[in-house]
């Protein structure tokens, strides 16, 4: 019996953590700054602290400008995050539009296996840039950084910057706001730059990209694979996945189709026979799952290299934008919660702690409402 890629991945994760934990006990890795617990490790680095100081000194003018702009970005991102979730919740309750699903990011559970490579690369880049921006502004504002390093929990890898909380609380309000907002602002700038890079390196859609082929289906039997591109059906050119769905509306089960497919960097034509969908016997399918528009690259890269580059950049863009927005959502432990609290702290006086608790309850309810209704309407279907 063959083991599925998902099970192999989970077994690999478990084996990795068992070996790392055993090694930490034998070699005593804690002496070298690496703290290991079951399915968790943290590494603190003095060299990274020194790097933060150097960056803060050498790029002082740049970081000052970015940190000041970050306050405006922070306010805008916070307003947008609240607006998005309120508007989305209304779409779930009232028929005023299509609500977007709001799910936690859980590899293999809410994200399909084939996205994991791109996802992990993007997570490392996004979190590192976010945390290092916090650290640089902390040093710029003369707030001591106690430690800097990398950590991992189960399958999530990232970085951390630990400022001196007492000194942080003593710092001027503007200094605290700059430090809190700069992480999301850096992610927003990253998203914009990567979007421009995507626009420059890749051209308009020119086919239908197959993300996943159903084992034993018509496309699988014809010898096609994930990341192949359907260019035409019965000599009718397809530009986007919408073209594909529109064409398939008129196709019946057991009908023979001639597909022109970009496979291994070569255009090939093969005949397939459609089959009936399990949930609707009158609907014809060709045995593919998850499609998107294919964007050829301008660099002359081969088919699969270009596709992998596109999706790596796309996930960096997607996660950068998502973290930029939702990190400024005013709910603990996101930076937006402290940002809003410190902005209103002086105005609230003795009621500030009560106000903070009420805000957390309200915004937790808003986020939870979106997630519960997302699961209720869309179910737990990985993207």
mmCIF file of C-alpha atoms in Angstrom:
data_model
loop_
_atom_site.group_PDB
_atom_site.id
_atom_site.type_symbol
_atom_site.label_atom_id
_atom_site.label_comp_id
_atom_site.label_asym_id
_atom_site.label_seq_id
_atom_site.Cartn_x
_atom_site.Cartn_y
_atom_site.Cartn_z
ATOM 1 C CA UNK A 1 0.000 0.000 0.000
ATOM 2 C CA UNK A 2 1.350 3.400 -1.025
ATOM 3 C CA UNK A 3 1.681 6.089 1.648
ATOM 4 C CA UNK A 4 0.142 9.428 0.676
ATOM 5 C CA UNK A 5 2.412 12.497 0.454
ATOM 6 C CA UNK A 6 0.546 14.064 3.389
ATOM 7 C CA UNK A 7 1.217 11.068 5.665
ATOM 8 C CA UNK A 8 4.859 10.945 4.510
ATOM 9 C CA UNK A 9 5.229 14.625 5.318
ATOM 10 C CA UNK A 10 3.748 14.242 8.816
ATOM 11 C CA UNK A 11 5.936 11.195 9.505
ATOM 12 C CA UNK A 12 8.983 13.176 8.347
ATOM 13 C CA UNK A 13 8.068 16.023 10.709
ATOM 14 C CA UNK A 14 7.744 13.631 13.667
ATOM 15 C CA UNK A 15 11.057 11.892 12.859
ATOM 16 C CA UNK A 16 12.823 15.279 12.535
ATOM 17 C CA UNK A 17 11.659 16.392 15.977
ATOM 18 C CA UNK A 18 12.524 13.055 17.614
ATOM 19 C CA UNK A 19 16.075 13.172 16.208
ATOM 20 C CA UNK A 20 16.546 16.848 17.155
ATOM 21 C CA UNK A 21 15.265 16.287 20.702
ATOM 22 C CA UNK A 22 17.471 13.214 21.185
ATOM 23 C CA UNK A 23 20.489 15.104 19.799
ATOM 24 C CA UNK A 24 19.853 18.011 22.177
ATOM 25 C CA UNK A 25 20.011 15.633 25.140
ATOM 26 C CA UNK A 26 23.173 13.878 24.000
ATOM 27 C CA UNK A 27 25.166 16.920 22.819
ATOM 28 C CA UNK A 28 23.606 19.459 25.235
ATOM 29 C CA UNK A 29 22.734 21.975 22.536
ATOM 30 C CA UNK A 30 21.510 24.441 25.166
ATOM 31 C CA UNK A 31 25.180 25.304 25.810
ATOM 32 C CA UNK A 32 25.278 26.772 22.291
ATOM 33 C CA UNK A 33 22.112 28.835 22.715
ATOM 34 C CA UNK A 34 19.731 26.266 21.184
ATOM 35 C CA UNK A 35 16.839 25.420 23.497
ATOM 36 C CA UNK A 36 14.963 22.281 22.372
ATOM 37 C CA UNK A 37 11.681 20.908 23.686
ATOM 38 C CA UNK A 38 9.276 18.399 22.102
ATOM 39 C CA UNK A 39 8.184 19.895 18.755
ATOM 40 C CA UNK A 40 9.738 23.254 19.622
ATOM 41 C CA UNK A 41 13.125 24.930 19.504
ATOM 42 C CA UNK A 42 14.508 28.426 20.041
ATOM 43 C CA UNK A 43 17.943 29.744 19.140
ATOM 44 C CA UNK A 44 19.188 33.069 20.506
ATOM 45 C CA UNK A 45 21.995 34.839 18.650
ATOM 46 C CA UNK A 46 24.208 37.687 19.866
ATOM 47 C CA UNK A 47 25.410 38.218 16.304
ATOM 48 C CA UNK A 48 21.877 39.131 15.243
ATOM 49 C CA UNK A 49 21.700 41.746 18.015
ATOM 50 C CA UNK A 50 24.873 43.316 16.651
ATOM 51 C CA UNK A 51 23.427 43.195 13.136
ATOM 52 C CA UNK A 52 20.369 45.153 14.294
ATOM 53 C CA UNK A 53 22.630 47.841 15.762
ATOM 54 C CA UNK A 54 24.627 48.092 12.530
ATOM 55 C CA UNK A 55 21.502 48.354 10.380
ATOM 56 C CA UNK A 56 20.044 51.021 12.647
ATOM 57 C CA UNK A 57 23.248 53.107 12.415
ATOM 58 C CA UNK A 58 23.974 52.695 8.700
ATOM 59 C CA UNK A 59 20.423 53.206 7.440
ATOM 60 C CA UNK A 60 19.311 55.718 10.052
ATOM 61 C CA UNK A 61 17.635 58.161 7.609
ATOM 62 C CA UNK A 62 15.834 55.395 5.737
ATOM 63 C CA UNK A 63 14.530 53.790 8.925
ATOM 64 C CA UNK A 64 13.437 57.139 10.353
ATOM 65 C CA UNK A 65 11.386 57.876 7.239
ATOM 66 C CA UNK A 66 9.909 54.360 7.164
ATOM 67 C CA UNK A 67 9.069 54.394 10.887
ATOM 68 C CA UNK A 68 7.294 57.757 10.599
ATOM 69 C CA UNK A 69 5.337 56.654 7.530
ATOM 70 C CA UNK A 70 4.553 53.417 9.388
ATOM 71 C CA UNK A 71 2.294 55.251 11.830
ATOM 72 C CA UNK A 72 0.070 56.396 8.952
ATOM 73 C CA UNK A 73 0.256 52.932 7.386
ATOM 74 C CA UNK A 74 -0.617 51.391 10.744
ATOM 75 C CA UNK A 75 -3.759 53.472 11.125
ATOM 76 C CA UNK A 76 -4.834 52.689 7.571
ATOM 77 C CA UNK A 77 -4.175 48.962 7.904
ATOM 78 C CA UNK A 78 -6.047 48.813 11.208
ATOM 79 C CA UNK A 79 -9.110 50.562 9.763
ATOM 80 C CA UNK A 80 -9.024 48.306 6.706
ATOM 81 C CA UNK A 81 -8.724 45.091 8.785
ATOM 82 C CA UNK A 82 -11.768 46.030 10.882
ATOM 83 C CA UNK A 83 -13.736 47.152 7.803
ATOM 84 C CA UNK A 84 -12.915 43.928 5.952
ATOM 85 C CA UNK A 85 -14.090 41.655 8.775
ATOM 86 C CA UNK A 86 -17.243 43.697 9.484
ATOM 87 C CA UNK A 87 -18.155 43.834 5.787
ATOM 88 C CA UNK A 88 -17.354 40.147 5.357
ATOM 89 C CA UNK A 89 -19.500 39.197 8.349
ATOM 90 C CA UNK A 90 -22.435 41.130 6.882
ATOM 91 C CA UNK A 91 -22.013 39.226 3.619
ATOM 92 C CA UNK A 92 -22.337 35.964 5.528
ATOM 93 C CA UNK A 93 -25.505 37.154 7.282
ATOM 94 C CA UNK A 94 -27.207 39.093 4.492
ATOM 95 C CA UNK A 95 -27.260 38.363 0.709
ATOM 96 C CA UNK A 96 -25.240 41.461 -0.172
ATOM 97 C CA UNK A 97 -22.296 39.800 -1.867
ATOM 98 C CA UNK A 98 -19.945 36.828 -1.730
ATOM 99 C CA UNK A 99 -18.201 36.448 1.637
ATOM 100 C CA UNK A 100 -14.520 35.513 1.639
ATOM 101 C CA UNK A 101 -13.584 32.463 3.733
ATOM 102 C CA UNK A 102 -11.515 33.323 6.819
ATOM 103 C CA UNK A 103 -9.523 30.296 7.993
ATOM 104 C CA UNK A 104 -6.459 29.793 10.201
ATOM 105 C CA UNK A 105 -3.329 28.772 8.289
ATOM 106 C CA UNK A 106 -2.778 25.068 9.005
ATOM 107 C CA UNK A 107 -0.463 23.153 6.633
ATOM 108 C CA UNK A 108 -2.067 20.011 5.126
ATOM 109 C CA UNK A 109 -5.361 20.849 6.916
ATOM 110 C CA UNK A 110 -6.318 24.194 5.362
ATOM 111 C CA UNK A 111 -3.425 24.338 2.855
ATOM 112 C CA UNK A 112 -2.876 21.532 0.382
ATOM 113 C CA UNK A 113 0.333 19.583 0.445
ATOM 114 C CA UNK A 114 1.681 20.909 -2.859
ATOM 115 C CA UNK A 115 1.617 24.488 -1.511
ATOM 116 C CA UNK A 116 3.881 23.724 1.461
ATOM 117 C CA UNK A 117 7.203 24.481 -0.273
ATOM 118 C CA UNK A 118 6.027 27.928 -1.332
ATOM 119 C CA UNK A 119 4.273 28.515 1.989
ATOM 120 C CA UNK A 120 7.324 27.756 4.143
ATOM 121 C CA UNK A 121 9.651 29.879 2.009
ATOM 122 C CA UNK A 122 7.190 32.775 2.223
ATOM 123 C CA UNK A 123 6.660 32.384 5.989
ATOM 124 C CA UNK A 124 10.384 32.523 6.711
ATOM 125 C CA UNK A 125 10.873 35.641 4.565
ATOM 126 C CA UNK A 126 7.763 37.459 5.844
ATOM 127 C CA UNK A 127 8.378 36.790 9.540
ATOM 128 C CA UNK A 128 12.091 37.572 9.346
ATOM 129 C CA UNK A 129 11.479 40.916 7.686
ATOM 130 C CA UNK A 130 8.679 41.713 10.127
ATOM 131 C CA UNK A 131 10.654 40.916 13.259
ATOM 132 C CA UNK A 132 13.946 42.438 12.108
ATOM 133 C CA UNK A 133 12.121 45.692 11.290
ATOM 134 C CA UNK A 134 10.809 45.726 14.878
ATOM 135 C CA UNK A 135 14.337 45.179 16.149
ATOM 136 C CA UNK A 136 15.947 47.890 14.030
ATOM 137 C CA UNK A 137 13.393 50.514 15.105
ATOM 138 C CA UNK A 138 13.780 49.438 18.727
ATOM 139 C CA UNK A 139 17.493 50.175 18.527
ATOM 140 C CA UNK A 140 16.824 53.400 16.630
ATOM 141 C CA UNK A 141 14.518 54.503 19.454
ATOM 142 C CA UNK A 142 17.134 53.488 22.067
ATOM 143 C CA UNK A 143 15.013 50.597 23.344
ATOM 144 C CA UNK A 144 17.292 47.686 24.369
ATOM 145 C CA UNK A 145 16.815 44.362 22.593
ATOM 146 C CA UNK A 146 17.294 41.494 25.049
ATOM 147 C CA UNK A 147 17.558 38.753 22.450
ATOM 148 C CA UNK A 148 17.150 37.994 18.770
ATOM 149 C CA UNK A 149 16.924 34.619 17.129
ATOM 150 C CA UNK A 150 14.996 31.931 15.319
ATOM 151 C CA UNK A 151 12.366 29.511 16.551
ATOM 152 C CA UNK A 152 10.151 26.715 15.323
ATOM 153 C CA UNK A 153 7.006 25.054 16.597
ATOM 154 C CA UNK A 154 5.902 21.832 14.907
ATOM 155 C CA UNK A 155 5.965 22.896 11.212
ATOM 156 C CA UNK A 156 6.147 26.677 11.678
ATOM 157 C CA UNK A 157 9.505 28.437 11.432
ATOM 158 C CA UNK A 158 10.144 32.087 12.164
ATOM 159 C CA UNK A 159 12.184 34.713 13.961
ATOM 160 C CA UNK A 160 11.754 36.804 17.091
ATOM 161 C CA UNK A 161 13.028 40.055 18.548
ATOM 162 C CA UNK A 162 12.600 40.465 22.292
ATOM 163 C CA UNK A 163 12.743 44.121 23.389
ATOM 164 C CA UNK A 164 13.142 45.172 27.009
ATOM 165 C CA UNK A 165 9.464 45.538 27.999
ATOM 166 C CA UNK A 166 10.165 47.957 30.862
ATOM 167 C CA UNK A 167 12.170 50.267 28.612
ATOM 168 C CA UNK A 168 9.541 49.909 25.921
ATOM 169 C CA UNK A 169 6.816 51.087 28.313
ATOM 170 C CA UNK A 170 8.978 54.051 29.386
ATOM 171 C CA UNK A 171 9.628 55.142 25.793
ATOM 172 C CA UNK A 172 7.662 58.099 24.319
ATOM 173 C CA UNK A 173 4.297 57.201 22.770
ATOM 174 C CA UNK A 174 5.496 57.966 19.235
ATOM 175 C CA UNK A 175 8.508 55.700 19.697
ATOM 176 C CA UNK A 176 6.240 52.840 20.760
ATOM 177 C CA UNK A 177 3.841 53.437 17.888
ATOM 178 C CA UNK A 178 6.687 53.495 15.362
ATOM 179 C CA UNK A 179 8.065 50.230 16.646
ATOM 180 C CA UNK A 180 4.651 48.521 16.668
ATOM 181 C CA UNK A 181 3.639 49.670 13.187
ATOM 182 C CA UNK A 182 6.923 49.161 11.338
ATOM 183 C CA UNK A 183 6.575 45.366 11.118
ATOM 184 C CA UNK A 184 3.291 45.527 9.198
ATOM 185 C CA UNK A 185 4.526 48.468 7.149
ATOM 186 C CA UNK A 186 7.618 46.504 6.100
ATOM 187 C CA UNK A 187 5.372 43.606 5.068
ATOM 188 C CA UNK A 188 3.144 45.994 3.101
ATOM 189 C CA UNK A 189 6.129 47.471 1.264
ATOM 190 C CA UNK A 190 7.376 43.929 0.575
ATOM 191 C CA UNK A 191 3.986 42.954 -0.857
ATOM 192 C CA UNK A 192 3.976 45.974 -3.172
ATOM 193 C CA UNK A 193 7.541 45.304 -4.373
ATOM 194 C CA UNK A 194 6.848 41.609 -5.002
ATOM 195 C CA UNK A 195 3.647 42.520 -6.860
ATOM 196 C CA UNK A 196 5.669 44.791 -9.142
ATOM 197 C CA UNK A 197 8.219 42.000 -9.595
ATOM 198 C CA UNK A 198 5.465 39.558 -10.566
ATOM 199 C CA UNK A 199 4.044 42.069 -13.017
ATOM 200 C CA UNK A 200 7.465 42.581 -14.600
ATOM 201 C CA UNK A 201 8.620 38.970 -14.776
ATOM 202 C CA UNK A 202 5.408 37.333 -15.967
ATOM 203 C CA UNK A 203 3.039 38.132 -18.812
ATOM 204 C CA UNK A 204 -0.744 37.895 -19.196
ATOM 205 C CA UNK A 205 -2.486 34.501 -18.828
ATOM 206 C CA UNK A 206 -1.913 32.065 -21.676
ATOM 207 C CA UNK A 207 -3.441 28.773 -20.568
ATOM 208 C CA UNK A 208 -4.939 26.808 -17.694
ATOM 209 C CA UNK A 209 -2.508 25.575 -15.039
ATOM 210 C CA UNK A 210 -3.288 22.226 -13.419
ATOM 211 C CA UNK A 211 -2.467 22.193 -9.702
ATOM 212 C CA UNK A 212 -3.516 18.648 -8.975
ATOM 213 C CA UNK A 213 -4.456 15.649 -11.103
ATOM 214 C CA UNK A 214 -6.906 13.095 -9.727
ATOM 215 C CA UNK A 215 -5.241 9.642 -9.555
ATOM 216 C CA UNK A 216 -6.873 7.239 -12.006
ATOM 217 C CA UNK A 217 -8.755 10.016 -13.811
ATOM 218 C CA UNK A 218 -8.673 10.728 -17.563
ATOM 219 C CA UNK A 219 -5.785 13.214 -17.333
ATOM 220 C CA UNK A 220 -3.754 10.832 -15.166
ATOM 221 C CA UNK A 221 -4.309 7.938 -17.576
ATOM 222 C CA UNK A 222 -3.227 10.190 -20.463
ATOM 223 C CA UNK A 223 0.138 10.717 -18.759
ATOM 224 C CA UNK A 224 -0.262 14.323 -17.632
ATOM 225 C CA UNK A 225 0.954 15.623 -14.278
ATOM 226 C CA UNK A 226 0.672 18.492 -11.815
ATOM 227 C CA UNK A 227 1.811 21.866 -13.213
ATOM 228 C CA UNK A 228 1.018 20.947 -16.812
ATOM 229 C CA UNK A 229 -0.864 23.620 -18.762
ATOM 230 C CA UNK A 230 -3.989 23.083 -20.880
ATOM 231 C CA UNK A 231 -3.625 25.355 -23.911
ATOM 232 C CA UNK A 232 -6.646 24.247 -25.938
ATOM 233 C CA UNK A 233 -9.535 21.785 -26.079
ATOM 234 C CA UNK A 234 -10.574 20.556 -29.525
ATOM 235 C CA UNK A 235 -8.382 23.342 -30.965
ATOM 236 C CA UNK A 236 -10.263 26.041 -29.044
ATOM 237 C CA UNK A 237 -7.672 28.156 -27.249
ATOM 238 C CA UNK A 238 -8.065 28.588 -23.493
ATOM 239 C CA UNK A 239 -6.651 31.727 -21.892
ATOM 240 C CA UNK A 240 -7.832 31.468 -18.272
ATOM 241 C CA UNK A 241 -9.472 28.903 -15.996
ATOM 242 C CA UNK A 242 -12.781 30.703 -16.629
ATOM 243 C CA UNK A 243 -12.503 29.723 -20.302
ATOM 244 C CA UNK A 244 -12.018 26.112 -19.228
ATOM 245 C CA UNK A 245 -15.101 26.068 -16.992
ATOM 246 C CA UNK A 246 -17.218 27.740 -19.669
ATOM 247 C CA UNK A 247 -16.132 25.159 -22.263
ATOM 248 C CA UNK A 248 -16.747 22.205 -19.935
ATOM 249 C CA UNK A 249 -20.361 23.297 -19.343
ATOM 250 C CA UNK A 250 -21.189 21.998 -22.809
ATOM 251 C CA UNK A 251 -19.244 18.732 -22.571
ATOM 252 C CA UNK A 252 -20.980 15.468 -21.676
ATOM 253 C CA UNK A 253 -19.635 12.371 -19.863
ATOM 254 C CA UNK A 254 -17.906 9.753 -22.078
ATOM 255 C CA UNK A 255 -17.155 12.389 -24.720
ATOM 256 C CA UNK A 256 -13.739 12.301 -26.398
ATOM 257 C CA UNK A 257 -11.724 15.530 -26.240
ATOM 258 C CA UNK A 258 -8.464 16.448 -27.929
ATOM 259 C CA UNK A 259 -6.294 18.415 -25.489
ATOM 260 C CA UNK A 260 -3.310 20.556 -26.380
ATOM 261 C CA UNK A 261 -1.135 20.593 -23.276
ATOM 262 C CA UNK A 262 2.201 22.133 -22.357
ATOM 263 C CA UNK A 263 3.931 19.127 -20.786
ATOM 264 C CA UNK A 264 7.635 19.104 -19.849
ATOM 265 C CA UNK A 265 8.152 22.267 -21.900
ATOM 266 C CA UNK A 266 6.663 20.650 -25.023
ATOM 267 C CA UNK A 267 3.244 21.097 -26.656
ATOM 268 C CA UNK A 268 1.558 17.716 -26.944
ATOM 269 C CA UNK A 269 -1.865 16.650 -28.231
ATOM 270 C CA UNK A 270 -3.643 13.713 -26.651
ATOM 271 C CA UNK A 271 -7.182 12.393 -26.616
ATOM 272 C CA UNK A 272 -8.998 11.750 -23.373
ATOM 273 C CA UNK A 273 -12.493 10.457 -22.594
ATOM 274 C CA UNK A 274 -14.421 12.428 -19.997
ATOM 275 C CA UNK A 275 -16.087 10.771 -17.045
ATOM 276 C CA UNK A 276 -19.130 11.645 -14.942
ATOM 277 C CA UNK A 277 -18.711 13.572 -11.709
ATOM 278 C CA UNK A 278 -19.637 11.554 -8.608
ATOM 279 C CA UNK A 279 -21.896 14.265 -7.182
ATOM 280 C CA UNK A 280 -23.586 14.981 -10.542
ATOM 281 C CA UNK A 281 -23.678 12.185 -13.144
ATOM 282 C CA UNK A 282 -24.675 14.601 -15.903
ATOM 283 C CA UNK A 283 -21.543 16.741 -15.457
ATOM 284 C CA UNK A 284 -18.387 15.787 -17.353
ATOM 285 C CA UNK A 285 -14.953 15.985 -15.730
ATOM 286 C CA UNK A 286 -11.432 15.287 -16.960
ATOM 287 C CA UNK A 287 -9.863 14.418 -13.590
ATOM 288 C CA UNK A 288 -8.233 17.639 -12.454
ATOM 289 C CA UNK A 289 -8.526 19.414 -9.128
ATOM 290 C CA UNK A 290 -7.703 23.080 -8.548
ATOM 291 C CA UNK A 291 -6.909 25.164 -11.602
ATOM 292 C CA UNK A 292 -5.561 28.658 -12.156
ATOM 293 C CA UNK A 293 -4.429 30.836 -15.037
ATOM 294 C CA UNK A 294 -0.924 30.133 -16.332
ATOM 295 C CA UNK A 295 1.425 33.121 -16.599
ATOM 296 C CA UNK A 296 4.482 32.504 -18.840
ATOM 297 C CA UNK A 297 7.719 34.115 -17.671
ATOM 298 C CA UNK A 298 9.813 36.716 -19.494
ATOM 299 C CA UNK A 299 13.142 35.210 -18.364
ATOM 300 C CA UNK A 300 13.237 32.282 -20.762
ATOM 301 C CA UNK A 301 12.929 29.762 -17.918
ATOM 302 C CA UNK A 302 11.525 26.341 -18.643
ATOM 303 C CA UNK A 303 7.888 25.599 -17.863
ATOM 304 C CA UNK A 304 8.183 24.122 -14.374
ATOM 305 C CA UNK A 305 10.970 26.443 -13.148
ATOM 306 C CA UNK A 306 8.917 29.442 -14.229
ATOM 307 C CA UNK A 307 5.802 28.096 -12.512
ATOM 308 C CA UNK A 308 7.666 27.445 -9.253
ATOM 309 C CA UNK A 309 9.167 30.940 -9.330
ATOM 310 C CA UNK A 310 5.744 32.483 -9.955
ATOM 311 C CA UNK A 311 4.088 30.687 -7.054
ATOM 312 C CA UNK A 312 6.996 31.326 -4.674
ATOM 313 C CA UNK A 313 6.713 35.064 -5.361
ATOM 314 C CA UNK A 314 2.914 34.894 -5.237
ATOM 315 C CA UNK A 315 2.935 33.310 -1.760
ATOM 316 C CA UNK A 316 5.448 35.886 -0.517
ATOM 317 C CA UNK A 317 3.106 38.592 -1.842
ATOM 318 C CA UNK A 318 -0.001 36.935 -0.383
ATOM 319 C CA UNK A 319 1.431 36.314 3.097
ATOM 320 C CA UNK A 320 3.135 39.722 3.234
ATOM 321 C CA UNK A 321 -0.151 41.451 2.471
ATOM 322 C CA UNK A 322 -2.126 39.226 4.855
ATOM 323 C CA UNK A 323 0.297 39.736 7.747
ATOM 324 C CA UNK A 324 0.447 43.490 7.041
ATOM 325 C CA UNK A 325 -3.329 43.768 7.340
ATOM 326 C CA UNK A 326 -4.219 41.295 10.079
ATOM 327 C CA UNK A 327 -1.245 42.073 12.318
ATOM 328 C CA UNK A 328 -2.766 45.548 12.733
ATOM 329 C CA UNK A 329 -6.159 44.110 13.685
ATOM 330 C CA UNK A 330 -6.791 45.479 17.230
ATOM 331 C CA UNK A 331 -6.893 42.124 19.017
ATOM 332 C CA UNK A 332 -4.305 40.651 21.395
ATOM 333 C CA UNK A 333 -1.628 39.394 20.614
ATOM 334 C CA UNK A 334 -1.482 41.321 17.310
ATOM 335 C CA UNK A 335 0.506 44.570 17.201
ATOM 336 C CA UNK A 336 -2.678 46.443 16.315
ATOM 337 C CA UNK A 337 -4.059 45.897 19.824
ATOM 338 C CA UNK A 338 -1.161 47.696 21.511
ATOM 339 C CA UNK A 339 -1.071 50.308 18.757
ATOM 340 C CA UNK A 340 -4.698 51.291 19.388
ATOM 341 C CA UNK A 341 -4.285 51.109 23.172
ATOM 342 C CA UNK A 342 -1.231 53.397 23.274
ATOM 343 C CA UNK A 343 -2.905 55.809 20.840
ATOM 344 C CA UNK A 344 -5.921 56.232 23.137
ATOM 345 C CA UNK A 345 -4.199 55.631 26.488
ATOM 346 C CA UNK A 346 -4.072 59.261 27.643
ATOM 347 C CA UNK A 347 -7.646 59.971 26.567
ATOM 348 C CA UNK A 348 -9.079 57.032 28.506
ATOM 349 C CA UNK A 349 -7.509 57.811 31.884
ATOM 350 C CA UNK A 350 -8.566 55.365 34.619
ATOM 351 C CA UNK A 351 -10.876 53.499 32.243
ATOM 352 C CA UNK A 352 -8.050 52.411 29.937
ATOM 353 C CA UNK A 353 -7.753 48.827 31.181
ATOM 354 C CA UNK A 354 -11.517 48.294 31.111
ATOM 355 C CA UNK A 355 -11.665 49.770 27.621
ATOM 356 C CA UNK A 356 -8.831 47.470 26.504
ATOM 357 C CA UNK A 357 -10.681 44.382 27.735
ATOM 358 C CA UNK A 358 -13.925 45.433 26.049
ATOM 359 C CA UNK A 359 -12.135 46.026 22.745
ATOM 360 C CA UNK A 360 -10.526 42.590 22.894
ATOM 361 C CA UNK A 361 -13.886 40.913 23.530
ATOM 362 C CA UNK A 362 -15.565 42.824 20.679
ATOM 363 C CA UNK A 363 -12.834 42.176 18.120
ATOM 364 C CA UNK A 364 -12.408 38.555 19.187
ATOM 365 C CA UNK A 365 -16.113 38.101 18.537
ATOM 366 C CA UNK A 366 -15.757 39.727 15.123
ATOM 367 C CA UNK A 367 -12.886 37.429 14.102
ATOM 368 C CA UNK A 368 -14.504 34.319 15.600
ATOM 369 C CA UNK A 369 -17.787 35.094 13.833
ATOM 370 C CA UNK A 370 -16.032 35.232 10.465
ATOM 371 C CA UNK A 371 -14.184 31.967 11.086
ATOM 372 C CA UNK A 372 -17.218 30.054 12.398
ATOM 373 C CA UNK A 373 -19.400 31.138 9.478
ATOM 374 C CA UNK A 374 -16.572 30.327 7.062
ATOM 375 C CA UNK A 375 -16.406 26.748 8.347
ATOM 376 C CA UNK A 376 -20.201 26.494 8.322
ATOM 377 C CA UNK A 377 -20.541 27.649 4.711
ATOM 378 C CA UNK A 378 -17.407 26.329 3.033
ATOM 379 C CA UNK A 379 -16.434 23.422 5.282
ATOM 380 C CA UNK A 380 -12.830 22.425 5.928
ATOM 381 C CA UNK A 381 -11.625 22.291 2.327
ATOM 382 C CA UNK A 382 -7.892 23.027 1.874
ATOM 383 C CA UNK A 383 -6.963 25.714 -0.654
#
